Amino acid sequence: MVRFKGNRKACYHNRRGIELQVGQYCIVEADRGRDLGRVTYVGPGKPEWWSAAQDQGVLQAAGAADLARMHENRGDEWGFYDICREKIQARNLKMQLVSVERQFDHKKITFYFTAEKRVDFRQLVRDLAAVFRTRIELRQIGVRDEARLKGGMGICGREFCCSSFLQDFVPVTLKMAKV
């Protein structure tokens, strides 16, 4: 299992037999292209993990140059965030930018945002594509997804459940909220 920025987790096959240990960084072939993440589990795992993994796999252990590129990407993301926020304000869109993630191979930039209602951001995507000259993806997320991306501490004093161990969000019913 590999964890990426924003607490995204996914399982990958290690068909090449690369020696990996928990805590080590590796490069994987994801559905979005090549990405770099930290190994969080090595072993047989649960059958449902592997059915979700499909044919994606670990390509190699990350080297010093790969880690430098990851840090460069993280630094660039702050600038991307500011540019996108300016474009959102210029277009007067009712959305709040939450996070930015640049894919390791620089082929795509994903912007995560929250909004009360549906937002028509097609022109914003064109504006951003013209600035960054790469594929742009905007993803609307909910407040629990935002908490997962940002992380933090709950009232119990521990890390948010949604960013540490919860995989799926079950809807909260009115009856649950009353208890």
PDB file of N, CA and C in Angstrom, residues 75-156:
ATOM      1  N   GLY A  75       6.894  22.629  -3.745  1.00  0.00           N
ATOM      2  CA  GLY A  75       7.158  24.065  -3.720  1.00  0.00           C
ATOM      3  C   GLY A  75       6.392  24.802  -4.802  1.00  0.00           C
ATOM      4  N   ASP A  76       6.341  24.219  -5.996  1.00  0.00           N
ATOM      5  CA  ASP A  76       5.615  24.834  -7.115  1.00  0.00           C
ATOM      6  C   ASP A  76       4.113  24.908  -6.845  1.00  0.00           C
ATOM      7  N   GLU A  77       3.596  23.951  -6.098  1.00  0.00           N
ATOM      8  CA  GLU A  77       2.157  23.894  -5.843  1.00  0.00           C
ATOM      9  C   GLU A  77       1.649  25.135  -5.123  1.00  0.00           C
ATOM     10  N   TRP A  78       2.471  25.748  -4.278  1.00  0.00           N
ATOM     11  CA  TRP A  78       2.052  26.974  -3.584  1.00  0.00           C
ATOM     12  C   TRP A  78       1.810  28.093  -4.587  1.00  0.00           C
ATOM     13  N   GLY A  79       2.692  28.220  -5.571  1.00  0.00           N
ATOM     14  CA  GLY A  79       2.504  29.226  -6.618  1.00  0.00           C
ATOM     15  C   GLY A  79       1.285  28.927  -7.469  1.00  0.00           C
ATOM     16  N   PHE A  80       1.069  27.652  -7.789  1.00  0.00           N
ATOM     17  CA  PHE A  80      -0.097  27.247  -8.570  1.00  0.00           C
ATOM     18  C   PHE A  80      -1.383  27.599  -7.819  1.00  0.00           C
ATOM     19  N   TYR A  81      -1.365  27.392  -6.511  1.00  0.00           N
ATOM     20  CA  TYR A  81      -2.525  27.698  -5.666  1.00  0.00           C
ATOM     21  C   TYR A  81      -2.875  29.182  -5.776  1.00  0.00           C
ATOM     22  N   ASP A  82      -1.862  30.040  -5.641  1.00  0.00           N
ATOM     23  CA  ASP A  82      -2.090  31.490  -5.710  1.00  0.00           C
ATOM     24  C   ASP A  82      -2.631  31.914  -7.071  1.00  0.00           C
ATOM     25  N   ILE A  83      -2.065  31.365  -8.139  1.00  0.00           N
ATOM     26  CA  ILE A  83      -2.514  31.712  -9.492  1.00  0.00           C
ATOM     27  C   ILE A  83      -3.964  31.285  -9.695  1.00  0.00           C
ATOM     28  N   CYS A  84      -4.293  30.078  -9.277  1.00  0.00           N
ATOM     29  CA  CYS A  84      -5.664  29.580  -9.438  1.00  0.00           C
ATOM     30  C   CYS A  84      -6.638  30.420  -8.619  1.00  0.00           C
ATOM     31  N   ARG A  85      -6.252  30.772  -7.404  1.00  0.00           N
ATOM     32  CA  ARG A  85      -7.137  31.587  -6.566  1.00  0.00           C
ATOM     33  C   ARG A  85      -7.413  32.949  -7.207  1.00  0.00           C
ATOM     34  N   GLU A  86      -6.384  33.535  -7.833  1.00  0.00           N
ATOM     35  CA  GLU A  86      -6.567  34.808  -8.545  1.00  0.00           C
ATOM     36  C   GLU A  86      -7.537  34.640  -9.717  1.00  0.00           C
ATOM     37  N   LYS A  87      -7.396  33.543 -10.460  1.00  0.00           N
ATOM     38  CA  LYS A  87      -8.282  33.281 -11.609  1.00  0.00           C
ATOM     39  C   LYS A  87      -9.729  33.056 -11.146  1.00  0.00           C
ATOM     40  N   ILE A  88      -9.892  32.385 -10.011  1.00  0.00           N
ATOM     41  CA  ILE A  88     -11.233  32.158  -9.458  1.00  0.00           C
ATOM     42  C   ILE A  88     -11.875  33.495  -9.093  1.00  0.00           C
ATOM     43  N   GLN A  89     -11.106  34.363  -8.452  1.00  0.00           N
ATOM     44  CA  GLN A  89     -11.631  35.679  -8.072  1.00  0.00           C
ATOM     45  C   GLN A  89     -11.936  36.523  -9.301  1.00  0.00           C
ATOM     46  N   ALA A  90     -11.073  36.463 -10.317  1.00  0.00           N
ATOM     47  CA  ALA A  90     -11.289  37.241 -11.540  1.00  0.00           C
ATOM     48  C   ALA A  90     -12.573  36.806 -12.251  1.00  0.00           C
ATOM     49  N   ARG A  91     -12.889  35.529 -12.204  1.00  0.00           N
ATOM     50  CA  ARG A  91     -14.102  35.004 -12.844  1.00  0.00           C
ATOM     51  C   ARG A  91     -15.305  35.045 -11.904  1.00  0.00           C
ATOM     52  N   ASN A  92     -15.079  35.482 -10.665  1.00  0.00           N
ATOM     53  CA  ASN A  92     -16.147  35.615  -9.672  1.00  0.00           C
ATOM     54  C   ASN A  92     -16.913  34.300  -9.479  1.00  0.00           C
ATOM     55  N   LEU A  93     -16.160  33.212  -9.340  1.00  0.00           N
ATOM     56  CA  LEU A  93     -16.760  31.890  -9.142  1.00  0.00           C
ATOM     57  C   LEU A  93     -16.988  31.641  -7.658  1.00  0.00           C
ATOM     58  N   LYS A  94     -18.077  31.004  -7.336  1.00  0.00           N
ATOM     59  CA  LYS A  94     -18.446  30.704  -5.946  1.00  0.00           C
ATOM     60  C   LYS A  94     -17.849  29.351  -5.554  1.00  0.00           C
ATOM     61  N   MET A  95     -16.539  29.334  -5.373  1.00  0.00           N
ATOM     62  CA  MET A  95     -15.840  28.116  -4.982  1.00  0.00           C
ATOM     63  C   MET A  95     -14.640  28.481  -4.120  1.00  0.00           C
ATOM     64  N   GLN A  96     -14.246  27.567  -3.242  1.00  0.00           N
ATOM     65  CA  GLN A  96     -13.097  27.781  -2.375  1.00  0.00           C
ATOM     66  C   GLN A  96     -12.036  26.740  -2.712  1.00  0.00           C
ATOM     67  N   LEU A  97     -10.882  27.210  -3.101  1.00  0.00           N
ATOM     68  CA  LEU A  97      -9.780  26.313  -3.435  1.00  0.00           C
ATOM     69  C   LEU A  97      -9.238  25.702  -2.147  1.00  0.00           C
ATOM     70  N   VAL A  98      -9.061  24.391  -2.144  1.00  0.00           N
ATOM     71  CA  VAL A  98      -8.612  23.679  -0.952  1.00  0.00           C
ATOM     72  C   VAL A  98      -7.152  23.275  -1.072  1.00  0.00           C
ATOM     73  N   SER A  99      -6.796  22.664  -2.196  1.00  0.00           N
ATOM     74  CA  SER A  99      -5.453  22.117  -2.333  1.00  0.00           C
ATOM     75  C   SER A  99      -5.098  21.964  -3.807  1.00  0.00           C
ATOM     76  N   VAL A 100      -3.801  21.852  -4.062  1.00  0.00           N
ATOM     77  CA  VAL A 100      -3.288  21.644  -5.414  1.00  0.00           C
ATOM     78  C   VAL A 100      -2.317  20.476  -5.362  1.00  0.00           C
ATOM     79  N   GLU A 101      -2.368  19.635  -6.384  1.00  0.00           N
ATOM     80  CA  GLU A 101      -1.437  18.510  -6.457  1.00  0.00           C
ATOM     81  C   GLU A 101      -0.891  18.394  -7.872  1.00  0.00           C
ATOM     82  N   ARG A 102       0.424  18.475  -7.981  1.00  0.00           N
ATOM     83  CA  ARG A 102       1.076  18.304  -9.276  1.00  0.00           C
ATOM     84  C   ARG A 102       1.556  16.867  -9.373  1.00  0.00           C
ATOM     85  N   GLN A 103       1.181  16.222 -10.436  1.00  0.00           N
ATOM     86  CA  GLN A 103       1.587  14.837 -10.648  1.00  0.00           C
ATOM     87  C   GLN A 103       3.100  14.771 -10.788  1.00  0.00           C
ATOM     88  N   PHE A 104       3.696  13.686 -10.317  1.00  0.00           N
ATOM     89  CA  PHE A 104       5.150  13.539 -10.295  1.00  0.00           C
ATOM     90  C   PHE A 104       5.778  13.732 -11.667  1.00  0.00           C
ATOM     91  N   ASP A 105       5.128  13.222 -12.714  1.00  0.00           N
ATOM     92  CA  ASP A 105       5.701  13.327 -14.060  1.00  0.00           C
ATOM     93  C   ASP A 105       5.318  14.623 -14.777  1.00  0.00           C
ATOM     94  N   HIS A 106       4.703  15.565 -14.054  1.00  0.00           N
ATOM     95  CA  HIS A 106       4.343  16.901 -14.566  1.00  0.00           C
ATOM     96  C   HIS A 106       3.307  16.871 -15.681  1.00  0.00           C
ATOM     97  N   LYS A 107       2.608  15.780 -15.861  1.00  0.00           N
ATOM     98  CA  LYS A 107       1.631  15.692 -16.947  1.00  0.00           C
ATOM     99  C   LYS A 107       0.258  16.225 -16.558  1.00  0.00           C
ATOM    100  N   LYS A 108       0.037  16.450 -15.257  1.00  0.00           N
ATOM    101  CA  LYS A 108      -1.279  16.911 -14.831  1.00  0.00           C
ATOM    102  C   LYS A 108      -1.178  17.655 -13.507  1.00  0.00           C
ATOM    103  N   ILE A 109      -2.032  18.683 -13.372  1.00  0.00           N
ATOM    104  CA  ILE A 109      -2.177  19.402 -12.109  1.00  0.00           C
ATOM    105  C   ILE A 109      -3.639  19.284 -11.701  1.00  0.00           C
ATOM    106  N   THR A 110      -3.876  18.849 -10.466  1.00  0.00           N
ATOM    107  CA  THR A 110      -5.231  18.693  -9.959  1.00  0.00           C
ATOM    108  C   THR A 110      -5.496  19.755  -8.897  1.00  0.00           C
ATOM    109  N   PHE A 111      -6.604  20.473  -9.059  1.00  0.00           N
ATOM    110  CA  PHE A 111      -7.028  21.483  -8.101  1.00  0.00           C
ATOM    111  C   PHE A 111      -8.268  20.956  -7.386  1.00  0.00           C
ATOM    112  N   TYR A 112      -8.231  20.909  -6.055  1.00  0.00           N
ATOM    113  CA  TYR A 112      -9.359  20.449  -5.254  1.00  0.00           C
ATOM    114  C   TYR A 112     -10.074  21.670  -4.686  1.00  0.00           C
ATOM    115  N   PHE A 113     -11.410  21.679  -4.775  1.00  0.00           N
ATOM    116  CA  PHE A 113     -12.171  22.819  -4.277  1.00  0.00           C
ATOM    117  C   PHE A 113     -13.481  22.365  -3.652  1.00  0.00           C
ATOM    118  N   THR A 114     -14.031  23.241  -2.819  1.00  0.00           N
ATOM    119  CA  THR A 114     -15.362  23.021  -2.265  1.00  0.00           C
ATOM    120  C   THR A 114     -16.278  24.123  -2.774  1.00  0.00           C
ATOM    121  N   ALA A 115     -17.559  23.805  -2.875  1.00  0.00           N
ATOM    122  CA  ALA A 115     -18.557  24.780  -3.315  1.00  0.00           C
ATOM    123  C   ALA A 115     -19.923  24.343  -2.804  1.00  0.00           C
ATOM    124  N   GLU A 116     -20.758  25.327  -2.520  1.00  0.00           N
ATOM    125  CA  GLU A 116     -22.117  25.046  -2.044  1.00  0.00           C
ATOM    126  C   GLU A 116     -22.951  24.364  -3.125  1.00  0.00           C
ATOM    127  N   LYS A 117     -22.824  24.858  -4.350  1.00  0.00           N
ATOM    128  CA  LYS A 117     -23.605  24.348  -5.474  1.00  0.00           C
ATOM    129  C   LYS A 117     -22.663  23.955  -6.602  1.00  0.00           C
ATOM    130  N   ARG A 118     -23.256  23.467  -7.660  1.00  0.00           N
ATOM    131  CA  ARG A 118     -22.490  23.131  -8.861  1.00  0.00           C
ATOM    132  C   ARG A 118     -21.903  24.392  -9.472  1.00  0.00           C
ATOM    133  N   VAL A 119     -20.655  24.298  -9.939  1.00  0.00           N
ATOM    134  CA  VAL A 119     -19.964  25.457 -10.499  1.00  0.00           C
ATOM    135  C   VAL A 119     -19.550  25.141 -11.930  1.00  0.00           C
ATOM    136  N   ASP A 120     -19.812  26.072 -12.843  1.00  0.00           N
ATOM    137  CA  ASP A 120     -19.360  25.911 -14.230  1.00  0.00           C
ATOM    138  C   ASP A 120     -17.952  26.497 -14.324  1.00  0.00           C
ATOM    139  N   PHE A 121     -16.955  25.622 -14.328  1.00  0.00           N
ATOM    140  CA  PHE A 121     -15.573  26.088 -14.310  1.00  0.00           C
ATOM    141  C   PHE A 121     -14.834  25.794 -15.618  1.00  0.00           C
ATOM    142  N   ARG A 122     -15.558  25.573 -16.691  1.00  0.00           N
ATOM    143  CA  ARG A 122     -14.915  25.242 -17.969  1.00  0.00           C
ATOM    144  C   ARG A 122     -13.949  26.326 -18.425  1.00  0.00           C
ATOM    145  N   GLN A 123     -14.357  27.589 -18.300  1.00  0.00           N
ATOM    146  CA  GLN A 123     -13.477  28.678 -18.729  1.00  0.00           C
ATOM    147  C   GLN A 123     -12.258  28.790 -17.808  1.00  0.00           C
ATOM    148  N   LEU A 124     -12.451  28.505 -16.530  1.00  0.00           N
ATOM    149  CA  LEU A 124     -11.330  28.506 -15.586  1.00  0.00           C
ATOM    150  C   LEU A 124     -10.300  27.457 -15.983  1.00  0.00           C
ATOM    151  N   VAL A 125     -10.764  26.279 -16.381  1.00  0.00           N
ATOM    152  CA  VAL A 125      -9.847  25.216 -16.822  1.00  0.00           C
ATOM    153  C   VAL A 125      -9.050  25.686 -18.034  1.00  0.00           C
ATOM    154  N   ARG A 126      -9.707  26.353 -18.969  1.00  0.00           N
ATOM    155  CA  ARG A 126      -9.004  26.877 -20.155  1.00  0.00           C
ATOM    156  C   ARG A 126      -7.952  27.907 -19.750  1.00  0.00           C
ATOM    157  N   ASP A 127      -8.318  28.798 -18.823  1.00  0.00           N
ATOM    158  CA  ASP A 127      -7.370  29.809 -18.351  1.00  0.00           C
ATOM    159  C   ASP A 127      -6.145  29.160 -17.715  1.00  0.00           C
ATOM    160  N   LEU A 128      -6.377  28.169 -16.859  1.00  0.00           N
ATOM    161  CA  LEU A 128      -5.276  27.496 -16.170  1.00  0.00           C
ATOM    162  C   LEU A 128      -4.416  26.690 -17.140  1.00  0.00           C
ATOM    163  N   ALA A 129      -5.045  26.041 -18.114  1.00  0.00           N
ATOM    164  CA  ALA A 129      -4.291  25.276 -19.115  1.00  0.00           C
ATOM    165  C   ALA A 129      -3.402  26.200 -19.934  1.00  0.00           C
ATOM    166  N   ALA A 130      -3.880  27.409 -20.215  1.00  0.00           N
ATOM    167  CA  ALA A 130      -3.077  28.374 -20.967  1.00  0.00           C
ATOM    168  C   ALA A 130      -1.869  28.836 -20.153  1.00  0.00           C
ATOM    169  N   VAL A 131      -2.042  28.969 -18.848  1.00  0.00           N
ATOM    170  CA  VAL A 131      -0.939  29.413 -17.986  1.00  0.00           C
ATOM    171  C   VAL A 131       0.076  28.295 -17.776  1.00  0.00           C
ATOM    172  N   PHE A 132      -0.393  27.097 -17.413  1.00  0.00           N
ATOM    173  CA  PHE A 132       0.502  26.008 -17.020  1.00  0.00           C
ATOM    174  C   PHE A 132       0.915  25.092 -18.160  1.00  0.00           C
ATOM    175  N   ARG A 133       0.214  25.133 -19.271  1.00  0.00           N
ATOM    176  CA  ARG A 133       0.525  24.318 -20.450  1.00  0.00           C
ATOM    177  C   ARG A 133       0.652  22.824 -20.120  1.00  0.00           C
ATOM    178  N   THR A 134      -0.312  22.346 -19.377  1.00  0.00           N
ATOM    179  CA  THR A 134      -0.398  20.931 -19.036  1.00  0.00           C
ATOM    180  C   THR A 134      -1.867  20.592 -18.799  1.00  0.00           C
ATOM    181  N   ARG A 135      -2.163  19.334 -18.602  1.00  0.00           N
ATOM    182  CA  ARG A 135      -3.543  18.917 -18.366  1.00  0.00           C
ATOM    183  C   ARG A 135      -3.990  19.410 -16.992  1.00  0.00           C
ATOM    184  N   ILE A 136      -5.184  19.960 -16.935  1.00  0.00           N
ATOM    185  CA  ILE A 136      -5.736  20.507 -15.696  1.00  0.00           C
ATOM    186  C   ILE A 136      -6.979  19.718 -15.308  1.00  0.00           C
ATOM    187  N   GLU A 137      -7.074  19.382 -14.029  1.00  0.00           N
ATOM    188  CA  GLU A 137      -8.268  18.715 -13.519  1.00  0.00           C
ATOM    189  C   GLU A 137      -8.744  19.477 -12.291  1.00  0.00           C
ATOM    190  N   LEU A 138     -10.019  19.810 -12.248  1.00  0.00           N
ATOM    191  CA  LEU A 138     -10.630  20.420 -11.072  1.00  0.00           C
ATOM    192  C   LEU A 138     -11.572  19.404 -10.463  1.00  0.00           C
ATOM    193  N   ARG A 139     -11.434  19.172  -9.151  1.00  0.00           N
ATOM    194  CA  ARG A 139     -12.268  18.189  -8.462  1.00  0.00           C
ATOM    195  C   ARG A 139     -13.007  18.838  -7.314  1.00  0.00           C
ATOM    196  N   GLN A 140     -14.325  18.742  -7.354  1.00  0.00           N
ATOM    197  CA  GLN A 140     -15.123  19.243  -6.248  1.00  0.00           C
ATOM    198  C   GLN A 140     -15.177  18.172  -5.174  1.00  0.00           C
ATOM    199  N   ILE A 141     -14.868  18.565  -3.945  1.00  0.00           N
ATOM    200  CA  ILE A 141     -14.842  17.626  -2.829  1.00  0.00           C
ATOM    201  C   ILE A 141     -15.760  18.131  -1.722  1.00  0.00           C
ATOM    202  N   GLY A 142     -16.136  17.243  -0.823  1.00  0.00           N
ATOM    203  CA  GLY A 142     -16.969  17.603   0.319  1.00  0.00           C
ATOM    204  C   GLY A 142     -16.119  18.030   1.505  1.00  0.00           C
ATOM    205  N   VAL A 143     -16.789  18.424   2.578  1.00  0.00           N
ATOM    206  CA  VAL A 143     -16.060  18.915   3.745  1.00  0.00           C
ATOM    207  C   VAL A 143     -15.253  17.808   4.430  1.00  0.00           C
ATOM    208  N   ARG A 144     -15.746  16.577   4.411  1.00  0.00           N
ATOM    209  CA  ARG A 144     -14.969  15.486   5.018  1.00  0.00           C
ATOM    210  C   ARG A 144     -13.747  15.158   4.172  1.00  0.00           C
ATOM    211  N   ASP A 145     -13.891  15.265   2.848  1.00  0.00           N
ATOM    212  CA  ASP A 145     -12.729  15.079   1.975  1.00  0.00           C
ATOM    213  C   ASP A 145     -11.707  16.185   2.217  1.00  0.00           C
ATOM    214  N   GLU A 146     -12.195  17.393   2.453  1.00  0.00           N
ATOM    215  CA  GLU A 146     -11.299  18.512   2.750  1.00  0.00           C
ATOM    216  C   GLU A 146     -10.513  18.232   4.034  1.00  0.00           C
ATOM    217  N   ALA A 147     -11.195  17.716   5.049  1.00  0.00           N
ATOM    218  CA  ALA A 147     -10.524  17.369   6.305  1.00  0.00           C
ATOM    219  C   ALA A 147      -9.491  16.276   6.070  1.00  0.00           C
ATOM    220  N   ARG A 148      -9.798  15.330   5.187  1.00  0.00           N
ATOM    221  CA  ARG A 148      -8.845  14.265   4.868  1.00  0.00           C
ATOM    222  C   ARG A 148      -7.604  14.842   4.190  1.00  0.00           C
ATOM    223  N   LEU A 149      -7.810  15.753   3.237  1.00  0.00           N
ATOM    224  CA  LEU A 149      -6.688  16.353   2.521  1.00  0.00           C
ATOM    225  C   LEU A 149      -5.798  17.184   3.436  1.00  0.00           C
ATOM    226  N   LYS A 150      -6.419  18.012   4.250  1.00  0.00           N
ATOM    227  CA  LYS A 150      -5.660  18.929   5.097  1.00  0.00           C
ATOM    228  C   LYS A 150      -5.114  18.262   6.349  1.00  0.00           C
ATOM    229  N   GLY A 151      -5.841  17.251   6.846  1.00  0.00           N
ATOM    230  CA  GLY A 151      -5.424  16.613   8.082  1.00  0.00           C
ATOM    231  C   GLY A 151      -5.752  17.493   9.278  1.00  0.00           C
ATOM    232  N   GLY A 152      -5.418  17.027  10.450  1.00  0.00           N
ATOM    233  CA  GLY A 152      -5.657  17.804  11.656  1.00  0.00           C
ATOM    234  C   GLY A 152      -5.964  16.903  12.835  1.00  0.00           C
ATOM    235  N   MET A 153      -6.349  17.541  13.931  1.00  0.00           N
ATOM    236  CA  MET A 153      -6.629  16.822  15.164  1.00  0.00           C
ATOM    237  C   MET A 153      -8.110  16.935  15.501  1.00  0.00           C
ATOM    238  N   GLY A 154      -8.686  15.832  15.939  1.00  0.00           N
ATOM    239  CA  GLY A 154     -10.081  15.823  16.352  1.00  0.00           C
ATOM    240  C   GLY A 154     -10.231  16.273  17.795  1.00  0.00           C
ATOM    241  N   ILE A 155     -11.477  16.365  18.268  1.00  0.00           N
ATOM    242  CA  ILE A 155     -11.702  16.803  19.643  1.00  0.00           C
ATOM    243  C   ILE A 155     -11.203  15.775  20.655  1.00  0.00           C
ATOM    244  N   CYS A 156     -10.971  14.551  20.189  1.00  0.00           N
ATOM    245  CA  CYS A 156     -10.450  13.506  21.067  1.00  0.00           C
ATOM    246  C   CYS A 156      -8.939  13.629  21.272  1.00  0.00           C
TER     247      CYS A 156
END
